[in-house]
C-alpha positions as semicolon CSV with decimal commas, in nm:
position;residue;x (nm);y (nm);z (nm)
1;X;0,981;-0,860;-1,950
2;X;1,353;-0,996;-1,844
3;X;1,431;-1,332;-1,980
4;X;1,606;-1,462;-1,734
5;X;1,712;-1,472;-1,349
6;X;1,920;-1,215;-1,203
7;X;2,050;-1,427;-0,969
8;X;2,129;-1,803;-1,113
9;X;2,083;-1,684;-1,481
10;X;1,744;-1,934;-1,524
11;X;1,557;-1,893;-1,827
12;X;1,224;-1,706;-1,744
13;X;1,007;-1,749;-2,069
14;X;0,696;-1,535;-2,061
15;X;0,485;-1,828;-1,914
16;X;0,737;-1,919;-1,625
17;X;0,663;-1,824;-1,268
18;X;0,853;-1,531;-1,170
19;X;0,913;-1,254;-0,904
20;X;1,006;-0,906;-0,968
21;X;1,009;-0,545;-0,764
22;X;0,894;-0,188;-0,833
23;X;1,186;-0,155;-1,073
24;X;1,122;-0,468;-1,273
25;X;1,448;-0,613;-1,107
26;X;1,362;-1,010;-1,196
27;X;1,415;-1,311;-0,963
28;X;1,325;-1,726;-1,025
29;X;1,092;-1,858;-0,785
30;X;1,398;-2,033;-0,587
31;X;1,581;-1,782;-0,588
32;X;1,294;-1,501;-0,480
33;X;1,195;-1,786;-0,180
34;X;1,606;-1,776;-0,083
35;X;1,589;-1,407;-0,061
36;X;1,273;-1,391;0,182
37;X;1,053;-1,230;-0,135
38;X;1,329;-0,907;-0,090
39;X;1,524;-0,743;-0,372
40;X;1,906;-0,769;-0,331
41;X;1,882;-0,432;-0,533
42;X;1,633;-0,213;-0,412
43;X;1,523;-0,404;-0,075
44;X;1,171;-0,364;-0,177
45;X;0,902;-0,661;-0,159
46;X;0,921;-0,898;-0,457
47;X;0,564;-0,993;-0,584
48;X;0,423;-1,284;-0,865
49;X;0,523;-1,129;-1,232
50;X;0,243;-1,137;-1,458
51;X;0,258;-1,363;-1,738
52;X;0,192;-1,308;-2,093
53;X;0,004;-1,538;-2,321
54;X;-0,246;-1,810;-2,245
55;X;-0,177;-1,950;-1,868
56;X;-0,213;-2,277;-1,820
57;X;-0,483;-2,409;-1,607
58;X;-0,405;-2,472;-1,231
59;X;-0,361;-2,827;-1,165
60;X;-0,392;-2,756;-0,730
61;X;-0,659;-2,686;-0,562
62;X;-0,744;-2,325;-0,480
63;X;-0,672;-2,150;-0,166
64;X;-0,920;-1,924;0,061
65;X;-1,073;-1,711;-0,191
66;X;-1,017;-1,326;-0,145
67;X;-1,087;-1,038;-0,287
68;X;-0,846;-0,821;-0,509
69;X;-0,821;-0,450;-0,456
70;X;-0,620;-0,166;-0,536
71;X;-0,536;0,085;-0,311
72;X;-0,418;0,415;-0,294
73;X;-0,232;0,538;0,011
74;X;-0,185;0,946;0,094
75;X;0,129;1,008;0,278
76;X;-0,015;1,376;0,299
77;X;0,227;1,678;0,399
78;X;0,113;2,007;0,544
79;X;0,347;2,336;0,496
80;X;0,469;2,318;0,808
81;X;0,675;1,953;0,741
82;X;0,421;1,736;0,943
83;X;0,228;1,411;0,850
84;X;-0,100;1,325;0,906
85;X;-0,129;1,015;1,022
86;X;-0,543;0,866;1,154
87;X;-0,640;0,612;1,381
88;X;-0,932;0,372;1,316
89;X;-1,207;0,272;1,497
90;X;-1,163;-0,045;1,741
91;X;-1,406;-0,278;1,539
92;X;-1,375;-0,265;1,211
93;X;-1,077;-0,222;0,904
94;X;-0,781;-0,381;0,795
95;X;-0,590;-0,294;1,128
96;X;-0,796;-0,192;1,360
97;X;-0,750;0,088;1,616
98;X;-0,404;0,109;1,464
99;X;-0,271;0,521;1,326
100;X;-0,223;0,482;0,982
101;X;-0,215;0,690;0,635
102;X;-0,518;0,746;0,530
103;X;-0,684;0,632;0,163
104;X;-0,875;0,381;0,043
105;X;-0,960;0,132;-0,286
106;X;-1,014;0,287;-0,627
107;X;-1,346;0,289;-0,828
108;X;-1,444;0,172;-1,154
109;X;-1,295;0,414;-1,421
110;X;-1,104;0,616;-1,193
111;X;-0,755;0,678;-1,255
112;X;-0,494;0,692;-0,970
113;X;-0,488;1,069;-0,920
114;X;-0,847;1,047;-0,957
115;X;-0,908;0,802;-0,679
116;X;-0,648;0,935;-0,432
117;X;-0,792;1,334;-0,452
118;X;-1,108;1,166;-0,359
119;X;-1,017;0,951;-0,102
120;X;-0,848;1,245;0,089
121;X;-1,140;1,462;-0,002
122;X;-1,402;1,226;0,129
123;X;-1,218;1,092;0,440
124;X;-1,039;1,410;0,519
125;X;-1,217;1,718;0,362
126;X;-0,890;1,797;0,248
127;X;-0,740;1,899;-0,091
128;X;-0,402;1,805;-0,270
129;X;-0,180;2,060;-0,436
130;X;0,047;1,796;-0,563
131;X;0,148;1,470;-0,555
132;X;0,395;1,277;-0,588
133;X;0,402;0,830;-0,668
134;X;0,664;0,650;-0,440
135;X;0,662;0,281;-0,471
136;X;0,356;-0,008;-0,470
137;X;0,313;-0,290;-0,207
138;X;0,172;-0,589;-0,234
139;X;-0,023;-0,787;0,092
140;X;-0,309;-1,038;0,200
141;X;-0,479;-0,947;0,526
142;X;-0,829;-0,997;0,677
143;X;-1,084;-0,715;0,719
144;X;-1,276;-0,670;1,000
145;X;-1,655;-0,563;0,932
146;X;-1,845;-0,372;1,116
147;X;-2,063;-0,702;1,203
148;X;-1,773;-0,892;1,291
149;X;-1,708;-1,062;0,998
150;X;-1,374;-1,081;0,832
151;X;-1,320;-1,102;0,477
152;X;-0,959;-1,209;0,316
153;X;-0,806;-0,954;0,089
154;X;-0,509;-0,964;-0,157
155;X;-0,468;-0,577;-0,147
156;X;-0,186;-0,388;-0,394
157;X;-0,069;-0,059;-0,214
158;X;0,028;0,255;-0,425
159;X;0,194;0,487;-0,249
160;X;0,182;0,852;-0,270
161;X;0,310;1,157;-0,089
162;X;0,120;1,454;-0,120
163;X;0,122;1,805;-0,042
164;X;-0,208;1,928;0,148
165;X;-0,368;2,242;0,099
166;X;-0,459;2,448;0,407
167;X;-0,779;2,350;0,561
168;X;-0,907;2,186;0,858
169;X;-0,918;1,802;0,887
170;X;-1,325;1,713;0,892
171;X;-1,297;1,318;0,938
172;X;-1,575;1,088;0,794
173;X;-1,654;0,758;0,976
174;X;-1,376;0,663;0,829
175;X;-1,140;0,739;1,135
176;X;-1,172;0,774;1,455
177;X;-0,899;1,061;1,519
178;X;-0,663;1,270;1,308
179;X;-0,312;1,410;1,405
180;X;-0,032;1,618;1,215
181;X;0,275;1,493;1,347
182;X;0,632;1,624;1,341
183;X;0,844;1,339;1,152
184;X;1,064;1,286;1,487
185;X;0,742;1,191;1,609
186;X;0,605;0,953;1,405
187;X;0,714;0,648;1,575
188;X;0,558;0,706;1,886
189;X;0,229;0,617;1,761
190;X;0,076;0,288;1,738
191;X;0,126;0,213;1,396
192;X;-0,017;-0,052;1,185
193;X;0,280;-0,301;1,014
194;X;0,197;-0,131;0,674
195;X;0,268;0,238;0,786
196;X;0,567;0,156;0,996
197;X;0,753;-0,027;0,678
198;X;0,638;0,284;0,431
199;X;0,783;0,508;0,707
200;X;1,075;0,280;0,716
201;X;1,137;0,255;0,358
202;X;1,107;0,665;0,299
203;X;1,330;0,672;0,601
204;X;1,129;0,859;0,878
């Protein structure tokens, strides 16, 4: 844990609100607001650093609750070079109708590899050879339910590429379609805003 800004030099005791990115790089909360929440370093998304210690209680009132949840995302690779990316269905999801990477929230006692072989298993009836951890992103959104409700979610994206074994895609109700797609390609789809910045970021 950094002791102090990177920026204006601040003192960032283990209690003190601060932001950091994937590589720890460590920002005030002025200075992380002047920056738009984006490292100077890296460009990646600055989120809240956790804090050590016993936090003090909040003295505002509480915002919308939401739900917390971890997810792993499968940027999945066939032989051949191309992506998968999957579309889902019109009324329900995070974005929906959107193409998108495919995989989904862990489970109790699952680790990360754990969760991410079975979300591409169970969505995709595909296996993984390898993988490979890129970078974590942090958002709130709204999730439409199949009866129309929404519920608020403060999701945490960890992003993987992995490397497919041969097989054919069987989707679950998961997703409504399925395409490998040459990397040229990608961005003629109609991507969600979460796909087109890891695309973005990875450079494709």
């Amino acid at each position: 844990m950094k002791p102090r800004c990177e920026k204006c030099g601040a003192a960032l005791p283990a209690l003190a609100a601060a932001w950091i990115c994937s590589y720890e790089c460590t920002f005030c909360e002025t200075c992380a607001g002047a920056m738009s929440r984006r490292c100077p370093n890296c460009g990646g998304e600055l989120v809240s650093r956790p804090r050590r210690g016993a936090v003090p209680a909040a003295t505002e009132a509480p915002g919308p609750a939401a739900s917390h949840r971890v997810v792993v995302v499968a940027l999945v690779r066939n032989r051949g070079g191309d992506y998968l990316l999957c579309r889902m269905p019109a009324d329900r999801g995070v974005f929906p109708g959107q193409w998108g990477l495919p995989g989904g929230g862990l489970e109790p006692g699952e680790t990360l590899e754990e969760g991410l072989r079975r979300e591409v298993r169970e969505e995709l009836g595909l296996e993984i050879a390898e993988l490979e951890p890129l970078f974590f992103k942090q958002r709130r959104a709204e999730k439409l339910l199949a009866d129309g409700t929404r519920r608020a979610l403060d999701m945490v994206f960890l992003v993987f590429e992995c490397g497919a074994l041969p097989g054919a895609v069987r989707l679950n109700p998961e997703f409504e379609a399925a395409e490998w797609v040459a990397p040229a390609r990608l961005r003629e789809y109609d991507l969600n805003v979460e796909t087109r910045d890891t695309l973005a970021r990875l450079g494709l």
